[in-house]
CSV table of C-alpha atoms in Angstrom, one decimal:
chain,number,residue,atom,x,y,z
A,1,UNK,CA,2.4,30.1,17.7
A,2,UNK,CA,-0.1,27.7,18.5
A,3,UNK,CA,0.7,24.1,18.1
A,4,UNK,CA,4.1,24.8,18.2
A,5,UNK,CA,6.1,23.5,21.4
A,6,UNK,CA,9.8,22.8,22.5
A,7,UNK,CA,10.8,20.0,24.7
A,8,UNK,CA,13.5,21.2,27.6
A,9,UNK,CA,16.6,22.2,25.3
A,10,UNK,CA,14.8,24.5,23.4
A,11,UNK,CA,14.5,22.2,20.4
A,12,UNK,CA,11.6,22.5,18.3
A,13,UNK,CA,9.7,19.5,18.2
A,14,UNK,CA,7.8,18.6,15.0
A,15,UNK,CA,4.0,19.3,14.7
A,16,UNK,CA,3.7,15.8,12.9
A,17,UNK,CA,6.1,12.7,11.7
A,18,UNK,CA,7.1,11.5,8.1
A,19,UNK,CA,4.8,8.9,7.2
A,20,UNK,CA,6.4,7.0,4.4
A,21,UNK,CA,4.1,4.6,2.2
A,22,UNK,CA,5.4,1.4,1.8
A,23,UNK,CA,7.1,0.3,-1.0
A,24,UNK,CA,5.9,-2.7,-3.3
A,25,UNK,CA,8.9,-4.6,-4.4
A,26,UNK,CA,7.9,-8.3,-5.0
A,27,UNK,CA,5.0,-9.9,-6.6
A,28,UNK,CA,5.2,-13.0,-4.4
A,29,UNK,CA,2.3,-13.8,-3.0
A,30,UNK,CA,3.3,-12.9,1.0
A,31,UNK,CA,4.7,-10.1,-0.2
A,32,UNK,CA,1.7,-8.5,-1.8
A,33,UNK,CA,-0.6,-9.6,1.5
A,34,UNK,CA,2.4,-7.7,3.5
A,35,UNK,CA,2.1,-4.7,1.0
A,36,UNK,CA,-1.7,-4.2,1.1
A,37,UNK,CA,-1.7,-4.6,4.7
A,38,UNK,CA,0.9,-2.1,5.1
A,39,UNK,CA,-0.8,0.3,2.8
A,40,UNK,CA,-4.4,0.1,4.6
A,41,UNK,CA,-2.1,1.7,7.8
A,42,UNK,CA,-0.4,3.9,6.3
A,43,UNK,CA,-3.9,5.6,4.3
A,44,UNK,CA,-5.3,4.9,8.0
A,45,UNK,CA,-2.6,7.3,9.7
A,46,UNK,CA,-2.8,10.0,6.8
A,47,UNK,CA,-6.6,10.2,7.2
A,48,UNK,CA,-5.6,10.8,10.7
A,49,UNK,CA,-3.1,13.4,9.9
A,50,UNK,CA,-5.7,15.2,7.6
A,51,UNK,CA,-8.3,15.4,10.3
A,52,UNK,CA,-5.7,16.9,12.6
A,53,UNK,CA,-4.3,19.4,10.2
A,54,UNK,CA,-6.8,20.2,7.8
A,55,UNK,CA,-5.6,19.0,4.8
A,56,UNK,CA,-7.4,16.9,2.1
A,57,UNK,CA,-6.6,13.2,1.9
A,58,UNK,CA,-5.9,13.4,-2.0
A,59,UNK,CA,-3.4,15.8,-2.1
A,60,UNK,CA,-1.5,14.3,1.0
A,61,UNK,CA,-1.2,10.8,0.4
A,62,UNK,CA,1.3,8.9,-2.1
A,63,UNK,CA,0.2,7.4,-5.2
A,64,UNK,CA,0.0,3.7,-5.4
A,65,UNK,CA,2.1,3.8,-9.0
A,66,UNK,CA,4.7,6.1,-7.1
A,67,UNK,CA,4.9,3.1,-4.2
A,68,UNK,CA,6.0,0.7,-6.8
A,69,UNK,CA,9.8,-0.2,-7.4
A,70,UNK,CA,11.0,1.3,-10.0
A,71,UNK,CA,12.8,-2.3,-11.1
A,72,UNK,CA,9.3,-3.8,-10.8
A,73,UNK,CA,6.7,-1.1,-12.3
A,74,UNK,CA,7.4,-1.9,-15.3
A,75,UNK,CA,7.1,-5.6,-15.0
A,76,UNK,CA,3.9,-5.6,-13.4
A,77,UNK,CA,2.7,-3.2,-16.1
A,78,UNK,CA,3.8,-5.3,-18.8
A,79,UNK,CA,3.1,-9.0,-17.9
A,80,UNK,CA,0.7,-8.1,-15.0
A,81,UNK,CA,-1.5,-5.6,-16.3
A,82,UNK,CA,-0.7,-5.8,-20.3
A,83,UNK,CA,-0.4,-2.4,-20.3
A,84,UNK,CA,2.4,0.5,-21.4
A,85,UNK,CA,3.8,1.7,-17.8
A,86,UNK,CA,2.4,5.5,-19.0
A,87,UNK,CA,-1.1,4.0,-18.9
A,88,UNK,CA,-1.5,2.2,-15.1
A,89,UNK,CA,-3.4,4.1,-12.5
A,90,UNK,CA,-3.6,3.8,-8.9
A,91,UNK,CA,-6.6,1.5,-8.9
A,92,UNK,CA,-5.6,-0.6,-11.5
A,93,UNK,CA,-2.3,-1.7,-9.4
A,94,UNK,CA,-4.3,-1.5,-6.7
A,95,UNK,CA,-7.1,-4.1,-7.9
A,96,UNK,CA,-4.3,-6.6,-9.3
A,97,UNK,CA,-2.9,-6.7,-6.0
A,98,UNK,CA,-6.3,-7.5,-4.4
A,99,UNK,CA,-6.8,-10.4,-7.1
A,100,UNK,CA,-3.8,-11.9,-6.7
A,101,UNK,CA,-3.5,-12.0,-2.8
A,102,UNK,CA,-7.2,-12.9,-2.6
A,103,UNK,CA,-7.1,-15.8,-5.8
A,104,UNK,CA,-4.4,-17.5,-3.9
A,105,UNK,CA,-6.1,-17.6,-0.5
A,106,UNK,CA,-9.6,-18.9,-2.1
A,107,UNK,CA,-7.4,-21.7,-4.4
A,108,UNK,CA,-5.8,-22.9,-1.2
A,109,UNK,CA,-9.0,-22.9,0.5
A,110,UNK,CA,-10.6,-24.6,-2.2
A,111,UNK,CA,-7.9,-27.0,-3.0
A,112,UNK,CA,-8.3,-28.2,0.7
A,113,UNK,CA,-11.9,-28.8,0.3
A,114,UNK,CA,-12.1,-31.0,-2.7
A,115,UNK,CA,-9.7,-33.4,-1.5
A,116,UNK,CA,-10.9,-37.0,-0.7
A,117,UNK,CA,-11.9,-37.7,3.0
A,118,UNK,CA,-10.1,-40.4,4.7
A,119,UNK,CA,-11.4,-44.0,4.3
């Protein structure tokens, strides 16, 4: 069988890993930078895995709603989103965490800038 090997025992080996998506638990601020930055690798190494195997991205990789807590779903639906948990999509999560770790960042920024020079 082609693809198929077994290390010096006789074991089987596996033809890939199990790539886990990372799970969004917080809605701090370093958490959510952690979380996108941890989801960009893990869509990276599934693309990966589809070129190798064949398979199409969409019907491999996680959804973003599925990657959420359940304790925290429905808070982020609710008071993030203003939405019915039923209702949030994928890109809607996945644009809220974009605007919220990328606000922050450009209020620091900003707030560093407008201060007063030194006399």
């Amino acid at each position: 069988m082609p693809g198929f090997t077994v290390d010096v025992d006789v074991d089987p080996q596996p033809i890939y890993e199990v790539i886990r998506p990372p799970e969004l638990s917080s809605w701090e601020h370093a958490a959510l930078i952690e979380w996108e930055r941890e989801w960009e690798r893990y869509a990276e190494k599934i693309r990966d895995r589809c070129t190798t195997t064949g398979e199409t991205f969409d019907n491999v990789v996680a959804t973003v709603k599925g990657s959420v807590k359940p304790k925290t779903l429905p808070n982020l639906a609710i008071y993030v989103l203003k939405r019915v948990v039923a209702s949030v999509t994928d890109a809607d999560i996945l644009s809220a965490v974009k605007a919220r770790s990328h606000a922050d960042v450009s209020n620091a920024v900003q707030a560093v800038s407008s201060e007063e020079q030194f006399p």
